[in-house]
JSON list of C-alpha atoms in Angstrom, two decimals:
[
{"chain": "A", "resi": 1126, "resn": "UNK", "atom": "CA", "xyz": [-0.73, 6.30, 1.11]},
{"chain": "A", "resi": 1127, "resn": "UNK", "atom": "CA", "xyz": [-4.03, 6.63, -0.65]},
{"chain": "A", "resi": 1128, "resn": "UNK", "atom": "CA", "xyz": [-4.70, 5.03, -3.20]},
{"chain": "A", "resi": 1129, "resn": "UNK", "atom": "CA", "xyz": [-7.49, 6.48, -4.84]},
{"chain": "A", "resi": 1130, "resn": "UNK", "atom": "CA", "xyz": [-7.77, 9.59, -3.55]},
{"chain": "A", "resi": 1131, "resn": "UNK", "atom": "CA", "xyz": [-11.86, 10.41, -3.84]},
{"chain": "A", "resi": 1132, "resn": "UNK", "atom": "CA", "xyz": [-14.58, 8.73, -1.50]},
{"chain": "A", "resi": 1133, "resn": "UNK", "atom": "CA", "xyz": [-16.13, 5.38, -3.11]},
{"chain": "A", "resi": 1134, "resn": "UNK", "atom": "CA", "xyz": [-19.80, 5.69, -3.96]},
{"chain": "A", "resi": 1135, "resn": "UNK", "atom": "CA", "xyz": [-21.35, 3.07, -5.03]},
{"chain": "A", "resi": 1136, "resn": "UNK", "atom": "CA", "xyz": [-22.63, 5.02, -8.49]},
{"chain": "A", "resi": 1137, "resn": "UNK", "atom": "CA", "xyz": [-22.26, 1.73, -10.82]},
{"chain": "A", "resi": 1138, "resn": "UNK", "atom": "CA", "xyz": [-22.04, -1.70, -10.64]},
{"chain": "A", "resi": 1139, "resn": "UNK", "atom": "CA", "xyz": [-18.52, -2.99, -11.77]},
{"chain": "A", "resi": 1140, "resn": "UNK", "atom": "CA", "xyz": [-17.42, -6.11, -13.06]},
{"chain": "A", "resi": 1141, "resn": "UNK", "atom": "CA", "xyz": [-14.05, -8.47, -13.15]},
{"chain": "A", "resi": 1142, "resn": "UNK", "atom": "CA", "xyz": [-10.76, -7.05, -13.00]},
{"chain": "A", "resi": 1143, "resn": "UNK", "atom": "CA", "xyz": [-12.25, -2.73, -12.19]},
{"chain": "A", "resi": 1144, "resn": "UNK", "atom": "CA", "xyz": [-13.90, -4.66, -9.23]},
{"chain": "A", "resi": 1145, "resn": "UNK", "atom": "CA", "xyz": [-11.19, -6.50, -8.01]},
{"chain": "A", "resi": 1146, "resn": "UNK", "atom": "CA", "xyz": [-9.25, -3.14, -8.46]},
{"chain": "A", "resi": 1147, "resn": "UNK", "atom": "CA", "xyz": [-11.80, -1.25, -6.71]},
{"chain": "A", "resi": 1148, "resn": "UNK", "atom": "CA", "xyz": [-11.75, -3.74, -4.00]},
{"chain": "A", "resi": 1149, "resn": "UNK", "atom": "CA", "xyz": [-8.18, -4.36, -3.57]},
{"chain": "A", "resi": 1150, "resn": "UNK", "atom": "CA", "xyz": [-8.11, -0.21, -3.09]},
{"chain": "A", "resi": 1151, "resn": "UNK", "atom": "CA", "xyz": [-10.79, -0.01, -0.65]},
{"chain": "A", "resi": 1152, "resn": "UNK", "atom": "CA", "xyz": [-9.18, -2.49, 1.64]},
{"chain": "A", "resi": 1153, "resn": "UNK", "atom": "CA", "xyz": [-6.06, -0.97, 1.31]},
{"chain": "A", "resi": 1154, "resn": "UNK", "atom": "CA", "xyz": [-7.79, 2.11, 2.98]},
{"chain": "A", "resi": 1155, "resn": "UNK", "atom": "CA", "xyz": [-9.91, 0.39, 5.32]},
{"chain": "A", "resi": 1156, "resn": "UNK", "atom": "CA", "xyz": [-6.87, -1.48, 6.28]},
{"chain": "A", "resi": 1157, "resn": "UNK", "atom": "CA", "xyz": [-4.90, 2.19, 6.73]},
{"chain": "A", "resi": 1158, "resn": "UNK", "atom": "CA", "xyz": [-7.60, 4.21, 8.31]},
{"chain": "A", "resi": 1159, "resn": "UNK", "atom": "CA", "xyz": [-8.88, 0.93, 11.32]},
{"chain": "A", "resi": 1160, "resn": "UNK", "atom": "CA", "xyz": [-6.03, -1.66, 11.09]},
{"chain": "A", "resi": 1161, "resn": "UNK", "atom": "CA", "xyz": [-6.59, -5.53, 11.12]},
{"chain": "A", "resi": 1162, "resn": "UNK", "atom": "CA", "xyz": [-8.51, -5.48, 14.37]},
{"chain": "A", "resi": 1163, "resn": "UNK", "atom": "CA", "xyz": [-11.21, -3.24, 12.97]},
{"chain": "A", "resi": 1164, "resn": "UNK", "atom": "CA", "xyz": [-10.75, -4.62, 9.42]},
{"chain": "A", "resi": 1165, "resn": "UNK", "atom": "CA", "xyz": [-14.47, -5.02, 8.25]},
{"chain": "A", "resi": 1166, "resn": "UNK", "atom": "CA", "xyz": [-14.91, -6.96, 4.97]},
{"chain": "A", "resi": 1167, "resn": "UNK", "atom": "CA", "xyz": [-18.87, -4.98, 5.43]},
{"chain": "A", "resi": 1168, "resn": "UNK", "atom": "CA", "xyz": [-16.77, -1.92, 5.50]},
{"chain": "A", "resi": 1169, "resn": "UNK", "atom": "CA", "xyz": [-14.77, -2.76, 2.31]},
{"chain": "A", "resi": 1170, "resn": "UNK", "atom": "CA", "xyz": [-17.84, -3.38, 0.02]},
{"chain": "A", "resi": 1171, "resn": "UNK", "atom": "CA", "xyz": [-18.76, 0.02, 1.01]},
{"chain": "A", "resi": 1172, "resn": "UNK", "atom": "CA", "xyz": [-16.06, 1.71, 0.32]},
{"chain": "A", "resi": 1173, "resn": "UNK", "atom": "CA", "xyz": [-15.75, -0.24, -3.22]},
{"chain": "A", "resi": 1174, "resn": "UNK", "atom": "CA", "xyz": [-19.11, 0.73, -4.17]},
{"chain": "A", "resi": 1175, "resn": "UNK", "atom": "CA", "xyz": [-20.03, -3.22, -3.97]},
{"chain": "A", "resi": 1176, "resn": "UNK", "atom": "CA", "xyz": [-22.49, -5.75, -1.99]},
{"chain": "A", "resi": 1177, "resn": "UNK", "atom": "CA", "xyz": [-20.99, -8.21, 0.41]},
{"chain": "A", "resi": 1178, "resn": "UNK", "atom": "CA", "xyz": [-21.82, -10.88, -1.66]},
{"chain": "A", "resi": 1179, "resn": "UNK", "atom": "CA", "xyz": [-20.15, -9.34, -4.32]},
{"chain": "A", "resi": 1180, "resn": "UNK", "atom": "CA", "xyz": [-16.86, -9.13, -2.17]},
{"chain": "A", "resi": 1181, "resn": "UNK", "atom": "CA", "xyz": [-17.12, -12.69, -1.02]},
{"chain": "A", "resi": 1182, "resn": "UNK", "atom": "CA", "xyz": [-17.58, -13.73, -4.70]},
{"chain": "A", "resi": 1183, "resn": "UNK", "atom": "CA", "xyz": [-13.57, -12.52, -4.54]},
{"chain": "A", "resi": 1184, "resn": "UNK", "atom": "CA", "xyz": [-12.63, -13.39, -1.04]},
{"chain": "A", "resi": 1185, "resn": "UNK", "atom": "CA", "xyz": [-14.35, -15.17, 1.48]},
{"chain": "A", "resi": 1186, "resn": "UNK", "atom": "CA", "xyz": [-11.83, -14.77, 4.08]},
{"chain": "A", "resi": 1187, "resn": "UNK", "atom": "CA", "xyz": [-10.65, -11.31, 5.87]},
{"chain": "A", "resi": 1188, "resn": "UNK", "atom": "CA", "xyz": [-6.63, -12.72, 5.66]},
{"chain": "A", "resi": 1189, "resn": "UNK", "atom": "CA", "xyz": [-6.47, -13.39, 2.41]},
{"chain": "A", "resi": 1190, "resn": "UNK", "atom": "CA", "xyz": [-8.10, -10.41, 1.12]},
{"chain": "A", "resi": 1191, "resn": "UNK", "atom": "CA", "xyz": [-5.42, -8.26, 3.78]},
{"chain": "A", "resi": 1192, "resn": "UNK", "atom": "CA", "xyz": [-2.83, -9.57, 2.15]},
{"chain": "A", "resi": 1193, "resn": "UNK", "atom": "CA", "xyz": [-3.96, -9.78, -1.04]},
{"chain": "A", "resi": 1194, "resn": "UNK", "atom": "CA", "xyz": [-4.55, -5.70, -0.57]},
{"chain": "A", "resi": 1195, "resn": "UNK", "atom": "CA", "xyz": [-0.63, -5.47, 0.55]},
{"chain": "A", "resi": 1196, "resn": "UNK", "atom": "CA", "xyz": [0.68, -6.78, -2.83]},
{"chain": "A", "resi": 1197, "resn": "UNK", "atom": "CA", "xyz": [-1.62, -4.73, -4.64]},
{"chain": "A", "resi": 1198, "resn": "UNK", "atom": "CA", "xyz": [-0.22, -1.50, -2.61]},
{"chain": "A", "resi": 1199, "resn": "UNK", "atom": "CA", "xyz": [3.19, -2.42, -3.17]},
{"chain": "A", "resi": 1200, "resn": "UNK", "atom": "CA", "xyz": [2.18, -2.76, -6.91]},
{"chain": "A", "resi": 1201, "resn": "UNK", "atom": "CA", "xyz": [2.20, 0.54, -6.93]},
{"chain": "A", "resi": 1202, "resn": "UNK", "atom": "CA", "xyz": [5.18, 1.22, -6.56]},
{"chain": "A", "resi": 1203, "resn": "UNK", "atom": "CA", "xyz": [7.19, 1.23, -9.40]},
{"chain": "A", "resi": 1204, "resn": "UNK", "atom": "CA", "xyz": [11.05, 1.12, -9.92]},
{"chain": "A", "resi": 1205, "resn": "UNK", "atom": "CA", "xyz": [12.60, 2.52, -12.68]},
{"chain": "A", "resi": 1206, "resn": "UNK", "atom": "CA", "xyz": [16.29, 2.03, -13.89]},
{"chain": "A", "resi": 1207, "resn": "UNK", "atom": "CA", "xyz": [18.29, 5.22, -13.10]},
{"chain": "A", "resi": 1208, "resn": "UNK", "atom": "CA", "xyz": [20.78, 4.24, -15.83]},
{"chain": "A", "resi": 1209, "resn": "UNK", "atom": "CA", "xyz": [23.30, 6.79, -15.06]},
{"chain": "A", "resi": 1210, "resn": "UNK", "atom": "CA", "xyz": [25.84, 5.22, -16.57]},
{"chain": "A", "resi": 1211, "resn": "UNK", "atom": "CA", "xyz": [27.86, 4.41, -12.78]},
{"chain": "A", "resi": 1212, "resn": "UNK", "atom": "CA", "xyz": [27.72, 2.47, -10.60]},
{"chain": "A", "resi": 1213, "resn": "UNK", "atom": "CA", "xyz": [27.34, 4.29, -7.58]},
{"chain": "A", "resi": 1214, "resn": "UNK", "atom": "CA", "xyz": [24.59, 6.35, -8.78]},
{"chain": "A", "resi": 1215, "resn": "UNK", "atom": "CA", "xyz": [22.73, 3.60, -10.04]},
{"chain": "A", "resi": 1216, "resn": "UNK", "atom": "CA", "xyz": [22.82, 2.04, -6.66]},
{"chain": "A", "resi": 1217, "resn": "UNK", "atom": "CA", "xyz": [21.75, 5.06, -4.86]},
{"chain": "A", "resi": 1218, "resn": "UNK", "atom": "CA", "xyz": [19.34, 6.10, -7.43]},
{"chain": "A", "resi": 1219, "resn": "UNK", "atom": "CA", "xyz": [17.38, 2.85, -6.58]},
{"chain": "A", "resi": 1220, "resn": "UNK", "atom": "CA", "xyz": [17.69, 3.19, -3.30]},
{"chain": "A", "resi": 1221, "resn": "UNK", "atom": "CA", "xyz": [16.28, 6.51, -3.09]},
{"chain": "A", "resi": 1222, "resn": "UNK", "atom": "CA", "xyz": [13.58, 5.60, -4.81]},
{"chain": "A", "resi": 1223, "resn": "UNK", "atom": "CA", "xyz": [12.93, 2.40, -2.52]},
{"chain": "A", "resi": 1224, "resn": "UNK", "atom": "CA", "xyz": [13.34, 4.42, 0.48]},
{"chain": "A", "resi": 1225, "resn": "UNK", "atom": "CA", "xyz": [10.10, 5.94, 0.55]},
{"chain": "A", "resi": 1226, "resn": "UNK", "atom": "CA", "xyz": [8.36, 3.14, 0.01]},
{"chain": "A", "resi": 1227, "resn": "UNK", "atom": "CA", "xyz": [10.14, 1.02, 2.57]},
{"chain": "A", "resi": 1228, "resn": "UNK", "atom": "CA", "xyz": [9.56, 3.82, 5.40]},
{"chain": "A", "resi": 1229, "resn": "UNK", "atom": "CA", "xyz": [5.76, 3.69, 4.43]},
{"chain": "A", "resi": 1230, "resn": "UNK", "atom": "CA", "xyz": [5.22, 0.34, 4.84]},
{"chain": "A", "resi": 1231, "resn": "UNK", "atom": "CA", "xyz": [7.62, 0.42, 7.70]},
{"chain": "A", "resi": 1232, "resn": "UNK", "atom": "CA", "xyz": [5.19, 2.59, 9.66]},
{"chain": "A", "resi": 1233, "resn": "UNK", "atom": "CA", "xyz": [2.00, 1.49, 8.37]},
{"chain": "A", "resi": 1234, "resn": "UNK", "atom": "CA", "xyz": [2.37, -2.28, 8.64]},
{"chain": "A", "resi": 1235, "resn": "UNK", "atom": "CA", "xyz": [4.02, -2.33, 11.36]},
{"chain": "A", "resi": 1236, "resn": "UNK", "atom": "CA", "xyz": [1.13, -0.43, 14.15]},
{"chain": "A", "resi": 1237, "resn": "UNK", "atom": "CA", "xyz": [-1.86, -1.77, 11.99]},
{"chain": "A", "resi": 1238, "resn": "UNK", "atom": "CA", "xyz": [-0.86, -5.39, 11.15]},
{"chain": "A", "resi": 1239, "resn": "UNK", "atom": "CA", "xyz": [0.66, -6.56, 14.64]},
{"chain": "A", "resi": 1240, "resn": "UNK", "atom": "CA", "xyz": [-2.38, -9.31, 14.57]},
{"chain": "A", "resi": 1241, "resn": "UNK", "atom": "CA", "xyz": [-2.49, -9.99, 11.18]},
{"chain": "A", "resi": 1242, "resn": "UNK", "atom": "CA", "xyz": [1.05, -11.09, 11.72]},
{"chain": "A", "resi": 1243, "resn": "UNK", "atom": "CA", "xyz": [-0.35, -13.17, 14.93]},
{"chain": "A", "resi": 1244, "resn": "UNK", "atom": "CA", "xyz": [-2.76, -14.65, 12.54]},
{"chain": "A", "resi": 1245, "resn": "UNK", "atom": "CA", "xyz": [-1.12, -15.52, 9.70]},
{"chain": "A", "resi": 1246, "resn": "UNK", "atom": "CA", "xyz": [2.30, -15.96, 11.03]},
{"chain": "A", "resi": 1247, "resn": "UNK", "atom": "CA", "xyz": [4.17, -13.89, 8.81]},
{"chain": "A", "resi": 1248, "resn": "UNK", "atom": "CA", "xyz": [6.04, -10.86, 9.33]},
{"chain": "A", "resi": 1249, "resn": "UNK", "atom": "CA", "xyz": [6.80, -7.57, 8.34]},
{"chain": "A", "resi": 1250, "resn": "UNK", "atom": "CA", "xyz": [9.82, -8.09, 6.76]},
{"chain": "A", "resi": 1251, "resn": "UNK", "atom": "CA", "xyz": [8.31, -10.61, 4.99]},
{"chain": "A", "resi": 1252, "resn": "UNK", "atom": "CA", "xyz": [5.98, -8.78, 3.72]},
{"chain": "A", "resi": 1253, "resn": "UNK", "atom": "CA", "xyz": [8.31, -5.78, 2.80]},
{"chain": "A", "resi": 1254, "resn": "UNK", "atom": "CA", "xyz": [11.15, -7.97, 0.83]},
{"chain": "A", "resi": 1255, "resn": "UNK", "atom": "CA", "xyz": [8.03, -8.02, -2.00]},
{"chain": "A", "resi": 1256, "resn": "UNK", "atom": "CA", "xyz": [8.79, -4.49, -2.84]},
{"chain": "A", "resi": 1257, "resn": "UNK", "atom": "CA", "xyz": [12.49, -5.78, -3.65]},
{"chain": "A", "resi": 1258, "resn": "UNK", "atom": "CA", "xyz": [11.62, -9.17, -4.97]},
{"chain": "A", "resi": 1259, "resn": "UNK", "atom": "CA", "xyz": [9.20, -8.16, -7.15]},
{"chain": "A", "resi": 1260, "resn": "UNK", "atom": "CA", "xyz": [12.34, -5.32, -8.55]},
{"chain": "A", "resi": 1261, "resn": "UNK", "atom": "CA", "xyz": [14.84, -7.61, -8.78]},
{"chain": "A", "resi": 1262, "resn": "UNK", "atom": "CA", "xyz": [15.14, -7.88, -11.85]},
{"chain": "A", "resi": 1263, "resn": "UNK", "atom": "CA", "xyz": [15.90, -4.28, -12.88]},
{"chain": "A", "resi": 1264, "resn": "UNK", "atom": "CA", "xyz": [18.32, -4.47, -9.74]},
{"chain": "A", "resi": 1265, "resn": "UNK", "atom": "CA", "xyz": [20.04, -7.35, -11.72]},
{"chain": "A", "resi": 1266, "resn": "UNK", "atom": "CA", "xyz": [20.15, -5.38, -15.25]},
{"chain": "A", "resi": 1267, "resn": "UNK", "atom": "CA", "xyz": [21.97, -2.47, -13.23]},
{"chain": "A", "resi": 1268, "resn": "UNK", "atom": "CA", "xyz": [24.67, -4.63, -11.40]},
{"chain": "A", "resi": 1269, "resn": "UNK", "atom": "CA", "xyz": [25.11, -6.26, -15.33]},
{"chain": "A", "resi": 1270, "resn": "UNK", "atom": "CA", "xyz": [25.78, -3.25, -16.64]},
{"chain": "A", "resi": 1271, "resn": "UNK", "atom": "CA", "xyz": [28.74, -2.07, -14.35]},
{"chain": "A", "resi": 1272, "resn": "UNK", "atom": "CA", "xyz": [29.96, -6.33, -14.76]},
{"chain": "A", "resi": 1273, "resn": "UNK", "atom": "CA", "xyz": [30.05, -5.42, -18.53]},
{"chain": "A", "resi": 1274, "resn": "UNK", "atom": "CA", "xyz": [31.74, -1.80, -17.82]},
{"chain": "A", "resi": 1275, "resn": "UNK", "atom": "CA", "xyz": [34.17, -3.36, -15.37]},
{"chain": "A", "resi": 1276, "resn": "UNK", "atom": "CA", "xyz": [33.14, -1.79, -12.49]},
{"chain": "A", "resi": 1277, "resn": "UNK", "atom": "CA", "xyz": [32.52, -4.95, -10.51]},
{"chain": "A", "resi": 1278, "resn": "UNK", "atom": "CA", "xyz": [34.62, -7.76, -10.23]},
{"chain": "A", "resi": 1279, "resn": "UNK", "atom": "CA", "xyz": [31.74, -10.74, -10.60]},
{"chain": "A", "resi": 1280, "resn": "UNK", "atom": "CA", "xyz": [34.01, -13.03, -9.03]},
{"chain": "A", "resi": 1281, "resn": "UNK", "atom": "CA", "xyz": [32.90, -10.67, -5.92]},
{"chain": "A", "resi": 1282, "resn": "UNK", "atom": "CA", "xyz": [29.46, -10.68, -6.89]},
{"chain": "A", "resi": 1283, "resn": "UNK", "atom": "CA", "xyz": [27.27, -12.80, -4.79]},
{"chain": "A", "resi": 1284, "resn": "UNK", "atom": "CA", "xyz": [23.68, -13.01, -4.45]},
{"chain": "A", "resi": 1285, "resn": "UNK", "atom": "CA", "xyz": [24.27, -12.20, -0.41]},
{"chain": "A", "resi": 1286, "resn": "UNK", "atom": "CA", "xyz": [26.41, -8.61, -1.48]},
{"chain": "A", "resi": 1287, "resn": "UNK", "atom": "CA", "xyz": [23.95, -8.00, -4.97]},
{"chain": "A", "resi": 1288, "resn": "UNK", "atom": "CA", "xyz": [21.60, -7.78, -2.01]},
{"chain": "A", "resi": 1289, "resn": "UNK", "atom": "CA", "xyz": [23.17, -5.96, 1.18]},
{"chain": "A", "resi": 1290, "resn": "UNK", "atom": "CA", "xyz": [22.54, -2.28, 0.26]},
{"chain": "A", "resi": 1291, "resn": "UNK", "atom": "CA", "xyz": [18.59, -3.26, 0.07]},
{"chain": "A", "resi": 1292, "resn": "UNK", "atom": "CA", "xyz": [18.73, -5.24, 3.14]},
{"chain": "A", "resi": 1293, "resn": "UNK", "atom": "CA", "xyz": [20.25, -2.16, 4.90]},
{"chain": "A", "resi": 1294, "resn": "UNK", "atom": "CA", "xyz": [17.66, -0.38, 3.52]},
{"chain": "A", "resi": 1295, "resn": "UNK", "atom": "CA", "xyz": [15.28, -2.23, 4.92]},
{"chain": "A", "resi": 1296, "resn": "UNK", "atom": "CA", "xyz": [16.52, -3.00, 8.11]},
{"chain": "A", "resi": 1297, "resn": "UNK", "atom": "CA", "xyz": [17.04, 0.67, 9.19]},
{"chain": "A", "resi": 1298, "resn": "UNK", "atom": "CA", "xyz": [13.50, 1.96, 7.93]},
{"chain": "A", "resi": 1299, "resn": "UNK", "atom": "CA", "xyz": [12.11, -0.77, 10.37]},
{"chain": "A", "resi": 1300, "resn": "UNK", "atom": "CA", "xyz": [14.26, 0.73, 13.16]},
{"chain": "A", "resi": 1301, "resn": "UNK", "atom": "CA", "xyz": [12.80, 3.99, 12.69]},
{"chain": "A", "resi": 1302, "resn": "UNK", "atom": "CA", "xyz": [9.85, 3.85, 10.82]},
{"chain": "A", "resi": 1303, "resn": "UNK", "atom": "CA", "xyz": [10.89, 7.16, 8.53]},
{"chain": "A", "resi": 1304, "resn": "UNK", "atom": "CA", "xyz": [13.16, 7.55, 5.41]},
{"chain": "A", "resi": 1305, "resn": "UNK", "atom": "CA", "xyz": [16.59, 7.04, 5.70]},
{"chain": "A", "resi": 1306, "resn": "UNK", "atom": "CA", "xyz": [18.30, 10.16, 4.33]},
{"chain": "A", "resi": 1307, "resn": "UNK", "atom": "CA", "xyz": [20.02, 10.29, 1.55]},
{"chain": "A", "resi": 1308, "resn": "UNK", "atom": "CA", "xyz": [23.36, 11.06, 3.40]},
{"chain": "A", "resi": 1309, "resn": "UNK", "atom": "CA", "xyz": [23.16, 7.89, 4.92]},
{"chain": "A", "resi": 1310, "resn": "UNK", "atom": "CA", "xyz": [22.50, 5.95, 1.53]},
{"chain": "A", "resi": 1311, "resn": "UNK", "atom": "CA", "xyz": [25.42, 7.24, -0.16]},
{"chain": "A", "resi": 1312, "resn": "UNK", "atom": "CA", "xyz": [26.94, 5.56, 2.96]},
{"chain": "A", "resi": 1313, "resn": "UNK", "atom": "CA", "xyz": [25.86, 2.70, 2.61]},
{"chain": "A", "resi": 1314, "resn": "UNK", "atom": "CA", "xyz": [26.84, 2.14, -0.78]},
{"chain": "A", "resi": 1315, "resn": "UNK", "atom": "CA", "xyz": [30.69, 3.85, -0.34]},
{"chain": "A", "resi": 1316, "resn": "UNK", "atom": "CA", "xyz": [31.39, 2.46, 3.05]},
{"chain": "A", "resi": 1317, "resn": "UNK", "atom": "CA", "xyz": [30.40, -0.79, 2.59]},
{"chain": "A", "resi": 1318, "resn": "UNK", "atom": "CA", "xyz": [28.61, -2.11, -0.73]},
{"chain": "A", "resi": 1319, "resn": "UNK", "atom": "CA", "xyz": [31.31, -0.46, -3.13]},
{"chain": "A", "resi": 1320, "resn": "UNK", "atom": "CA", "xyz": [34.65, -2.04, -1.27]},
{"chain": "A", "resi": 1321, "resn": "UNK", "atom": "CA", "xyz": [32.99, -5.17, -1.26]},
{"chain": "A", "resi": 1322, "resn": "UNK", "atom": "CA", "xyz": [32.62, -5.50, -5.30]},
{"chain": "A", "resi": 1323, "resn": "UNK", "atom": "CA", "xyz": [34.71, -3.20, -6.73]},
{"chain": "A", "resi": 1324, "resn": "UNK", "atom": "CA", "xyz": [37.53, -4.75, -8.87]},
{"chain": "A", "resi": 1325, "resn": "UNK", "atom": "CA", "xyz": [40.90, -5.06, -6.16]},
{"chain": "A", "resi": 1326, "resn": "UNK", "atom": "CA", "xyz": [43.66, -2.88, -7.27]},
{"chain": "A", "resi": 1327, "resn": "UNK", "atom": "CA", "xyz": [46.31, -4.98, -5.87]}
]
């Protein structure tokens, strides 16, 4: 995933947030094209268009600017409310749209970051439940919705269920490190998120 698609060169100075931008971007690159091993903060100044100095007026350390650089790529993503008006479509409709950017992150965090993980003692799912956390809140206003249109019984509604077709998600674009297709998300969201919330007709 690139994230600004032309070559830095270092054709103007920049200043506050367009350098931290410009930064942010470059590592994200640097951190796709040599992984955390051959991370070089030297490197990253280049490719911002920046001194050293400059970059260590920012970050002084190589981990925090890494991970700094995988929030700002997962920024980037953004989720919008499908808003179909169901709420199975909803559901898959976010999913879909999550999928990609779980099996990205899936295969580039994974192979590049194994030391960063060493280092810092995180781990990729850690770092991967941003791109949901940082959502949720647009996950929430769908799962309202279908409350309010009776589609879900909220006595069935817990936090651990409201999460499980993600978490699926998630889980099996680690496995395989590609996007789950869509086949399998409508799946995942008839088979075994819909039973589990859906108003009992008993």
């Amino acid at each position: 995933m690139h994230l600004n698609e032309q070559e830095s060169q270092p054709v103007r100075r920049r200043r506050g947030e367009t350098l931290r931008s410009a930064i942010l971007s470059a590592a994200w690159e640097e951190l796709l094209a040599r992984g955390y091993d051959g991370f070089r903060l030297s490197e990253v100044a280049r490719r911002a268009g920046t001194s050293r100095p400059g970059l260590n007026r920012h970050w002084d350390k190589k981990t925090d600017l890494v991970r700094d650089a995988i929030h700002y790529a997962s920024d980037r993503f953004l989720l919008a409310d499908p808003d179909t008006g169901t709420l199975r479509e909803d559901i898959i409709g976010l999913m879909v749209q999550l999928n990609e950017s779980f099996a990205m992150f899936a295969a580039s965090l994974t192979a590049e970051l194994s030391a960063y993980y060493g280092a810092t003692g995180t781990s990729p799912a850690q770092l991967r439940l941003g791109l949901v956390e940082k959502r949720w809140s647009i996950i929430e206003g769908v799962l309202s919705r279908a409350v309010g249109r009776g589609e879900i019984d909220p006595d069935r509604l817990t936090e651990r269920t409201a999460r499980l077709p993600f978490d699926l998600l998630r889980h099996e674009t680690l496995m395989t490190l590609k996007p789950l297709p869509r086949e399998d998300i409508a799946a995942i969201v008839d088979q075994i998120f819909l039973p589990l919330v859906l108003p009992s007709t008993a």
